[in-house]
GROMACS .gro file of C-alpha atoms in nm:
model
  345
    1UNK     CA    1  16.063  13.378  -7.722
    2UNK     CA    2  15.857  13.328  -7.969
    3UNK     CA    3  15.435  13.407  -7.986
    4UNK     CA    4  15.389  13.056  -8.076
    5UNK     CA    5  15.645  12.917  -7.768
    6UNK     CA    6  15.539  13.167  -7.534
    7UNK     CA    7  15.152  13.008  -7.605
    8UNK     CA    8  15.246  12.641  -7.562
    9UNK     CA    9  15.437  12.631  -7.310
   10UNK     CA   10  15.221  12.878  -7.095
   11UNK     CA   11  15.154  12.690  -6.793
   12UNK     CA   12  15.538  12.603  -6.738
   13UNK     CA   13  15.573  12.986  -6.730
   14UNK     CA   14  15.349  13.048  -6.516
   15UNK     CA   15  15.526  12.810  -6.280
   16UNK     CA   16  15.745  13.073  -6.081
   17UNK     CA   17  16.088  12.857  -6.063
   18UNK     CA   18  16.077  12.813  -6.427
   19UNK     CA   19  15.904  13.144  -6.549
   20UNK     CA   20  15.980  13.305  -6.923
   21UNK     CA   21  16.357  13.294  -6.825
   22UNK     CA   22  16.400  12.939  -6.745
   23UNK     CA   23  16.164  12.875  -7.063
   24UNK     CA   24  16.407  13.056  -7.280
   25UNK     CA   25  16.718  12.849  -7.123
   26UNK     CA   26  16.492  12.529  -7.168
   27UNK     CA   27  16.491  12.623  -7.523
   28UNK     CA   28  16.815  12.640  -7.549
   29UNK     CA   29  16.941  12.329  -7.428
   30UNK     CA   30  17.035  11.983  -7.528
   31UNK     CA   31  16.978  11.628  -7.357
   32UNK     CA   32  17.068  11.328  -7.407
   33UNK     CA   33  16.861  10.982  -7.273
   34UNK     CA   34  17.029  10.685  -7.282
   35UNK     CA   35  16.832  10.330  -7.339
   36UNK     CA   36  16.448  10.414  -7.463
   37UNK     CA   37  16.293  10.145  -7.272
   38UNK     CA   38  16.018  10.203  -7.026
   39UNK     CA   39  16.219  10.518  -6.841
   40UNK     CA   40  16.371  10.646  -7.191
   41UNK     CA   41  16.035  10.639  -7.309
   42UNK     CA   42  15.876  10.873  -7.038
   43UNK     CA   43  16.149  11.079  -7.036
   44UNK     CA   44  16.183  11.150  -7.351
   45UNK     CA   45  15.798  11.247  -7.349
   46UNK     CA   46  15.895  11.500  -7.081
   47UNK     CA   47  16.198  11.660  -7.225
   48UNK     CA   48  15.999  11.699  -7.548
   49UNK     CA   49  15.676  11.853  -7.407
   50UNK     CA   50  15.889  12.053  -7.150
   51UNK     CA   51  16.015  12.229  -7.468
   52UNK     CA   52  16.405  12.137  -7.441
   53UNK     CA   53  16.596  12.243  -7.784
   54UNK     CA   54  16.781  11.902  -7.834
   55UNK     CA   55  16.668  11.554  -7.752
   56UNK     CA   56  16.900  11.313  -7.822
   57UNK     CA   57  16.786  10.945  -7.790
   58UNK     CA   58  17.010  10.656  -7.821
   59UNK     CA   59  16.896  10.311  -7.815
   60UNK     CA   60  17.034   9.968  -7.920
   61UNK     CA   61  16.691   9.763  -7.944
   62UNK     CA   62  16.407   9.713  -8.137
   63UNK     CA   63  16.000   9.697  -7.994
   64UNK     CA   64  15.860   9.423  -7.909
   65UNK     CA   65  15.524   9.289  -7.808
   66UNK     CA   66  15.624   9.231  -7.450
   67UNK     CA   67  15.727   9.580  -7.434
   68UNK     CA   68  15.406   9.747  -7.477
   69UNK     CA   69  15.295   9.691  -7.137
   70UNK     CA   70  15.457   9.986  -6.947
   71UNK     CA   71  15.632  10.126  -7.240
   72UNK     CA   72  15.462  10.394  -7.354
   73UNK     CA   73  15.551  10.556  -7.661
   74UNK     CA   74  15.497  10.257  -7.880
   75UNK     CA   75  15.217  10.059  -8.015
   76UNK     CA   76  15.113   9.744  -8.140
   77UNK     CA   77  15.254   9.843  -8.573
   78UNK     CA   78  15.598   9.929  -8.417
   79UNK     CA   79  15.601   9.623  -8.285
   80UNK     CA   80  15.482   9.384  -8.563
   81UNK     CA   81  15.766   9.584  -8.794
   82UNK     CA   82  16.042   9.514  -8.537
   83UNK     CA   83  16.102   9.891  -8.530
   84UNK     CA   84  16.405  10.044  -8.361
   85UNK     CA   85  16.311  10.204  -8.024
   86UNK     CA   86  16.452  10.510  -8.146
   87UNK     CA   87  16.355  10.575  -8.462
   88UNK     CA   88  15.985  10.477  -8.369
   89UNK     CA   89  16.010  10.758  -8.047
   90UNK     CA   90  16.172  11.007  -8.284
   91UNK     CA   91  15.879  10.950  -8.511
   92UNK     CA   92  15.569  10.987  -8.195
   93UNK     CA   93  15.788  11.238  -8.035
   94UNK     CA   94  15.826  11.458  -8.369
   95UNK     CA   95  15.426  11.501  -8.421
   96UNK     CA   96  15.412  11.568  -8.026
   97UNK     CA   97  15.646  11.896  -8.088
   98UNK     CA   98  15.763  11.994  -8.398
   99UNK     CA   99  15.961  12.287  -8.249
  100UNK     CA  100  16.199  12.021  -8.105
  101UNK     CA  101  16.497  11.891  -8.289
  102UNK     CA  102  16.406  11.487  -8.181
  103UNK     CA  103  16.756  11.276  -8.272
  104UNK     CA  104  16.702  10.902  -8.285
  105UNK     CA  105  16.981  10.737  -8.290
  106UNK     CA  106  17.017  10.296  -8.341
  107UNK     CA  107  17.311  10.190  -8.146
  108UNK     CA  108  17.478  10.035  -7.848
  109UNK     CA  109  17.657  10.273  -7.638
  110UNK     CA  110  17.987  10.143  -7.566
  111UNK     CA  111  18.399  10.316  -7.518
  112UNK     CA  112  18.430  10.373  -7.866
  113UNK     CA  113  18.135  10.587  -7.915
  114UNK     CA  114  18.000  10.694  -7.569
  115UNK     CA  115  18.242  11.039  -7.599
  116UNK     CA  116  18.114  11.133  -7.961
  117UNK     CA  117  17.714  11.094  -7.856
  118UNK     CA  118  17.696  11.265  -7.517
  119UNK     CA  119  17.979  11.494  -7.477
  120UNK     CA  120  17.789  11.774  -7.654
  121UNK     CA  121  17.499  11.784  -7.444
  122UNK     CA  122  17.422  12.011  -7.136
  123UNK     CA  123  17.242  11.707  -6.944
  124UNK     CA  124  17.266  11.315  -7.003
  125UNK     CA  125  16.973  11.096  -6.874
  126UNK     CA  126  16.952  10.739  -6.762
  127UNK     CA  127  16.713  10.525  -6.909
  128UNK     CA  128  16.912  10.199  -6.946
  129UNK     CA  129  16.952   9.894  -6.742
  130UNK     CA  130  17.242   9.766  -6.675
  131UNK     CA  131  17.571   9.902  -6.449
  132UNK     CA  132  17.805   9.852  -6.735
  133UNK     CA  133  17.646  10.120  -6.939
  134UNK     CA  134  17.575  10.332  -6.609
  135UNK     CA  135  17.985  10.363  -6.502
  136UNK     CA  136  18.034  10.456  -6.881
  137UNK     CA  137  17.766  10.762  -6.906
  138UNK     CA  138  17.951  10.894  -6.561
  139UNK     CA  139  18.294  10.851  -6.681
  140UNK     CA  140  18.193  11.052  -7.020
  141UNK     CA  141  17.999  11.278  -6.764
  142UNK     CA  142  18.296  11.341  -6.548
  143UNK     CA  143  18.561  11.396  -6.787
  144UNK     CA  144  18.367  11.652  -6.985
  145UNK     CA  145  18.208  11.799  -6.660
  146UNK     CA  146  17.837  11.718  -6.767
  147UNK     CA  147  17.541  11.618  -6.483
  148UNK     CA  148  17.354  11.317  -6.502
  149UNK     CA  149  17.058  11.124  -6.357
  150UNK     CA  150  17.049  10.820  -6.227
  151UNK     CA  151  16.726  10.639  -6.252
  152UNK     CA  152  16.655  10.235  -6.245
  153UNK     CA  153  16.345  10.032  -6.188
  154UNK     CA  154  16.226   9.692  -6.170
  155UNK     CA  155  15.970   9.493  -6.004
  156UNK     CA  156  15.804   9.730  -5.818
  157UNK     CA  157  16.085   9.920  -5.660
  158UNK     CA  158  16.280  10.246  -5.819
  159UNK     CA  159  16.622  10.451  -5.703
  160UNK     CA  160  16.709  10.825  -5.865
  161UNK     CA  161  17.008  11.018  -5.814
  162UNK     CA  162  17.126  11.329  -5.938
  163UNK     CA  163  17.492  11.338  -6.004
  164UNK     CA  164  17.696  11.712  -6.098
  165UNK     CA  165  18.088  11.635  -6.147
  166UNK     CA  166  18.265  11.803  -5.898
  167UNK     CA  167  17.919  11.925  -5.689
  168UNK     CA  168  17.821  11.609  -5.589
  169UNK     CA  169  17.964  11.240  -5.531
  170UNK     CA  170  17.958  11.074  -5.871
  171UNK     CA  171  17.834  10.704  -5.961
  172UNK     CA  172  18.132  10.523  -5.880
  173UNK     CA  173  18.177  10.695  -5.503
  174UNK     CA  174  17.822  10.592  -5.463
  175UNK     CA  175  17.881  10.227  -5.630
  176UNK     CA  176  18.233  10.178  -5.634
  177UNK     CA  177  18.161   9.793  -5.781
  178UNK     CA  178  17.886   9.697  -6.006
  179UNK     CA  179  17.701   9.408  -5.824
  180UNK     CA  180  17.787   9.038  -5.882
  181UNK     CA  181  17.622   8.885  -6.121
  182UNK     CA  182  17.367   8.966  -6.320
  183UNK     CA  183  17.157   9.104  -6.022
  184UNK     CA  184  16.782   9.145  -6.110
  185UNK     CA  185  16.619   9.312  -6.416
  186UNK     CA  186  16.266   9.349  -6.594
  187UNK     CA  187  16.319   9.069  -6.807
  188UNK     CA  188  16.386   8.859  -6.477
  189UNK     CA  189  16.171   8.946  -6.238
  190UNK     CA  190  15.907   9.186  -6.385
  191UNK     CA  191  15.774   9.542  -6.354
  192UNK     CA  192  15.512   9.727  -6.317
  193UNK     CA  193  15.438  10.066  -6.527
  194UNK     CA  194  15.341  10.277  -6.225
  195UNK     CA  195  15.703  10.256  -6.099
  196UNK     CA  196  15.860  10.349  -6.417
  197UNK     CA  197  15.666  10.661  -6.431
  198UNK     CA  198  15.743  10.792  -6.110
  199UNK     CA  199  16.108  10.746  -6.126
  200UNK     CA  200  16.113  10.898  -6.489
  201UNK     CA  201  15.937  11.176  -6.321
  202UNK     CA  202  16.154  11.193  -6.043
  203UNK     CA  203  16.448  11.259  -6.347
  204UNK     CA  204  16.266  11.464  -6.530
  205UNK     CA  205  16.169  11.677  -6.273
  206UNK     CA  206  16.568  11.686  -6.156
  207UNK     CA  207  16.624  11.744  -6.509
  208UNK     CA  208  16.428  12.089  -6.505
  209UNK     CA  209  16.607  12.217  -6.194
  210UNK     CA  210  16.950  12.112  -6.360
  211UNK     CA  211  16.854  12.325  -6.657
  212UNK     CA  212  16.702  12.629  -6.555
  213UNK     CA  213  16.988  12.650  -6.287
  214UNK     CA  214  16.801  12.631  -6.016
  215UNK     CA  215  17.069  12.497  -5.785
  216UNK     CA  216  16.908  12.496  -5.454
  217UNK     CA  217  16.628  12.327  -5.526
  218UNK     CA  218  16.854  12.005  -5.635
  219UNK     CA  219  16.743  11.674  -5.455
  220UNK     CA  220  17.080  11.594  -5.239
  221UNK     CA  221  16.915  11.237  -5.156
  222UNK     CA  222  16.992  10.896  -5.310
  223UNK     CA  223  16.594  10.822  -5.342
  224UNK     CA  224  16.468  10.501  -5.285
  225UNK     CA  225  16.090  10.351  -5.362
  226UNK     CA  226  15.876  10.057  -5.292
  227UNK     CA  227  15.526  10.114  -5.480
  228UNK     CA  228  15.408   9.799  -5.370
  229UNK     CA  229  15.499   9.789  -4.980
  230UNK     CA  230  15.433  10.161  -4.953
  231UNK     CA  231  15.802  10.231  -4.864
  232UNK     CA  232  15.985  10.589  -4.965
  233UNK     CA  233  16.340  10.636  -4.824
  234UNK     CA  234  16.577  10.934  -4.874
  235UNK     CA  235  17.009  10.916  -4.820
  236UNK     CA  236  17.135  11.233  -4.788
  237UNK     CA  237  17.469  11.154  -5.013
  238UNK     CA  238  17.569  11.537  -5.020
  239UNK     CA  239  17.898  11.459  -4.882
  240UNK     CA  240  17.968  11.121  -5.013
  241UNK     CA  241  18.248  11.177  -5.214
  242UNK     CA  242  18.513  10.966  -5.200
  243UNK     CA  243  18.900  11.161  -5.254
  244UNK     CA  244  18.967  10.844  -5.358
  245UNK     CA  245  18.740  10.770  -5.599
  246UNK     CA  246  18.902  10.657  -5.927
  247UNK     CA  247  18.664  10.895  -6.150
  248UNK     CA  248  18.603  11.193  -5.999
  249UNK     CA  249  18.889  11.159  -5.780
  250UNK     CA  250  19.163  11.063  -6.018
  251UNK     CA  251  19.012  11.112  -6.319
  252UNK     CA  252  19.126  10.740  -6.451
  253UNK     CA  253  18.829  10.650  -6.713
  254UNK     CA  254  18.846  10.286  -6.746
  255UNK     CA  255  18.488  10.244  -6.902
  256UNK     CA  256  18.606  10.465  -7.182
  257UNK     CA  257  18.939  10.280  -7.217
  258UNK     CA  258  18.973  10.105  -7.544
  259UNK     CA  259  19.271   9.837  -7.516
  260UNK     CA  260  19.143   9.647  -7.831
  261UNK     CA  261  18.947   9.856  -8.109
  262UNK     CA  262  18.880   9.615  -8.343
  263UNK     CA  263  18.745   9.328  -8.110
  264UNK     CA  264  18.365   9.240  -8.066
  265UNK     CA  265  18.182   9.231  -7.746
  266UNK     CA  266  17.960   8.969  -7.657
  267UNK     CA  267  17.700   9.045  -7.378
  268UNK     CA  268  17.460   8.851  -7.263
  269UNK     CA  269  17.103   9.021  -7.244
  270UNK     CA  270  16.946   8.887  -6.900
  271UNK     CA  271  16.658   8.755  -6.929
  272UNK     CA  272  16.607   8.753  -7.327
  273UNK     CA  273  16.794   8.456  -7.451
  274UNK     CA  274  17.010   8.662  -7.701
  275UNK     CA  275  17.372   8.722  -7.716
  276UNK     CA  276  17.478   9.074  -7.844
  277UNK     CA  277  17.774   9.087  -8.034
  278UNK     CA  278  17.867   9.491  -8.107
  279UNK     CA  279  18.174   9.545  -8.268
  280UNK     CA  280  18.424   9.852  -8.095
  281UNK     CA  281  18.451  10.027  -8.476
  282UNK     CA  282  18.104  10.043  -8.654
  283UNK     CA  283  18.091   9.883  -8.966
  284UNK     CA  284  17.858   9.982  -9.239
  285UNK     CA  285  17.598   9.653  -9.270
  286UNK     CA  286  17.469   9.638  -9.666
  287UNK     CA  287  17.132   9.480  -9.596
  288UNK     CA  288  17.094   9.364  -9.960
  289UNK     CA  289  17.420   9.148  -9.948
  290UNK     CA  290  17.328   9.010  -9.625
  291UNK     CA  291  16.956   8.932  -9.779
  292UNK     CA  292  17.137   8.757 -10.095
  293UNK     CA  293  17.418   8.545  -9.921
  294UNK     CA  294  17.132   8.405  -9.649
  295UNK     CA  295  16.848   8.358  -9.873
  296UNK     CA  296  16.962   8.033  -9.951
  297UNK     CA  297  17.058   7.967  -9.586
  298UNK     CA  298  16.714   8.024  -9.427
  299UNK     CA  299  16.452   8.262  -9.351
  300UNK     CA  300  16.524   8.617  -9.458
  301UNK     CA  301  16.283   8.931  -9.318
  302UNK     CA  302  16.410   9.311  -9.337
  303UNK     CA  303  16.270   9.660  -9.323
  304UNK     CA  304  16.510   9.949  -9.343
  305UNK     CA  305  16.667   9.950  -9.006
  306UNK     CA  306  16.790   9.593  -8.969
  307UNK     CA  307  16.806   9.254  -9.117
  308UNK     CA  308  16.674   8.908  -8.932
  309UNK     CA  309  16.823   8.615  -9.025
  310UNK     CA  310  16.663   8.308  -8.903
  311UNK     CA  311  16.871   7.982  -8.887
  312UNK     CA  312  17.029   7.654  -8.722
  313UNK     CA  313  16.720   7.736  -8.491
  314UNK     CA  314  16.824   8.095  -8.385
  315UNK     CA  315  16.721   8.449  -8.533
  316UNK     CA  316  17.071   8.672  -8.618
  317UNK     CA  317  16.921   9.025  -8.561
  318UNK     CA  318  17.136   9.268  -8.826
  319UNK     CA  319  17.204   9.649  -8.752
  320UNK     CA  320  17.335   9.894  -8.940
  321UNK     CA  321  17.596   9.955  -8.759
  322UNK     CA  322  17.745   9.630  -8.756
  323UNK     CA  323  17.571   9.499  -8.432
  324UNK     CA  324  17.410   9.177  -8.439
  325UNK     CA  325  17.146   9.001  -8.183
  326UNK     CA  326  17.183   8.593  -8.194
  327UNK     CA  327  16.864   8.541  -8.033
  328UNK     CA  328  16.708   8.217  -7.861
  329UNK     CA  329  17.029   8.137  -7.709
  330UNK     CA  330  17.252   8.276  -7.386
  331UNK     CA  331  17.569   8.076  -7.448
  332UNK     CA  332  17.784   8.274  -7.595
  333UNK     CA  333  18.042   8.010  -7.734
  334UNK     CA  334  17.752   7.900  -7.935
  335UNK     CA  335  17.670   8.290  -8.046
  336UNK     CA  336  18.043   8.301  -8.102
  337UNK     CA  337  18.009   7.995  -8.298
  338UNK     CA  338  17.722   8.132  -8.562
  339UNK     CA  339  17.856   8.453  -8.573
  340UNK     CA  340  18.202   8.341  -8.734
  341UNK     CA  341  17.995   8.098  -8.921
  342UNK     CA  342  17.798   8.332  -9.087
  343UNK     CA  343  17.974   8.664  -9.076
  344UNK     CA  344  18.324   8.569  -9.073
  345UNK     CA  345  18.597   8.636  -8.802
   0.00000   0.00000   0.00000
């Protein structure tokens, strides 16, 4: 370790379970955090301060003002410039720590890309919210044998979970179905910033142990909070897996199965009137073609991450990667509609 290293990172040494050897594997390591909303942001802040080699942050979203409240690497300028969530971390998170390698990365995790972005890493973190996206990061972690947290929030309540393919039971024992419907999110029903940063912290701190190796010190417990009625519950899940379970039990990935590589998904985001459309092959998106072809269509803004569009009363939200946002609708036939209208297909 270096003078430098050994200097900033002094008072994690002198923490006994970590020490100068769990320093040097900290060093070492590489992480991935998926979704850089209000946990992604804290985490990241963690992983990068803790010192880990490789942070890897992959997000599909851009700031806004609403956003500011309880998410806490970004300001009011990342916001007014419709800045990707990841690029604007990678830049706060690159003057924190230098010694880091910080990876931003602008996209929507889905099948055909979820292998290439986290099988690398040594530890994958959940900071998204939605199930979908949750059984994917567990089938990726459970093919390639990689541990993962578990963390969600929303109102004022929070769950973590540490999950180690083939230790412990893995998301889909735990949640064999993803609730009906759309169940509640922050866009829904609100949130408060206090519970974000203790479940982050609850990962992060799971994150350590999972790095340094420190095994026995792993929380066995599905962990369960209520800031706001003063409620903390532990479920011992050690021995919940299921034989049977078609993950970790059979090994059958069907969040990673691709039956049709060349269609687009449309998602409805809860709670944000917009339609995502994501196509299963990225697409290169020229932003100065776009610009000229819908100049004389409407409303044209664009910085050097993505292209708005604003028409027939909706904003088309451009990424480079050939993802598109209709926003200030949820019907999708009508996304559908401006999408082929506009774009073709």
């Amino acid at each position: 370790m270096k003078a430098e290293e050994k200097r900033r990172y002094s008072r994690q040494i002198l923490f006994p379970p970590i020490g100068a050897n769990g320093q040097e594997q900290l060093l070492q390591k590489k992480v991935a955090i998926v979704g850089m909303g209000a946990l992604g942001t804290v985490l990241a802040n963690h992983m990068v301060r803790a010192g880990i080699g490789h942070v890897r942050m992959i997000d599909r979203d851009f700031v806004e003002e609403s956003n500011l409240q309880r998410q806490m690497l970004y300001d009011e300028e990342d916001a007014q410039s419709h800045l990707p969530k990841a690029v604007a971390a990678e830049r706060k998170l690159s003057k924190i720590n230098s010694g880091v390698h910080v990876e931003g990365i602008v996209a929507d995790l889905h099948a055909g890309n979820a292998e290439d972005y986290l099988r690398d890493v040594d530890l994958i973190l959940d900071g998204s919210d939605n199930f979908q996206v949750r059984y994917l990061i567990n089938d990726v972690a459970v093919k390639y044998g990689i541990p993962w947290v578990y963390g969600g929030a929303v109102s004022a309540r929070g769950m973590v979970c540490v999950i180690v393919p083939s230790v412990t039971p893995c998301f889909r024992c735990l949640f064999p179905h993803a609730p009906a419907g759309r169940g509640e999110t922050c866009d829904t029903v609100g949130v408060i910033g206090p519970i974000v940063h203790i479940v982050a912290s609850y990962q992060a701190t799971e994150a350590l142990k999972l790095l340094v190796q420190a095994t026995d010190a792993i929380s066995p417990h599905l962990t369960q909070i209520d800031l706001w009625a003063n409620e903390h519950m532990q479920m011992n899940v050690a021995k919940g897996r299921n034989p049977q379970c078609p993950a970790c039990g059979h090994k059958q990935f069907a969040y990673l199965d691709l039956t049709d590589q060349d269609a687009e998904e449309f998602t409805t985001l809860c709670g944000r009137d917009t339609v995502q459309i994501s196509p299963l092959k990225a697409a290169r998106v020229d932003f100065a073609d776009l610009a000229a072809r819908f100049a004389p269509l409407g409303e044209v803004e664009q910085n050097a991450f993505l292209l708005r569009f604003h028409v027939d009363g909706c904003t088309m939200v451009f990424f480079k990667d050939g993802r598109v946002l209709v926003q200030g609708t949820d019907d999708i036939p009508l996304a559908k509609s401006l999408y082929a209208k506009y774009v073709g297909h």
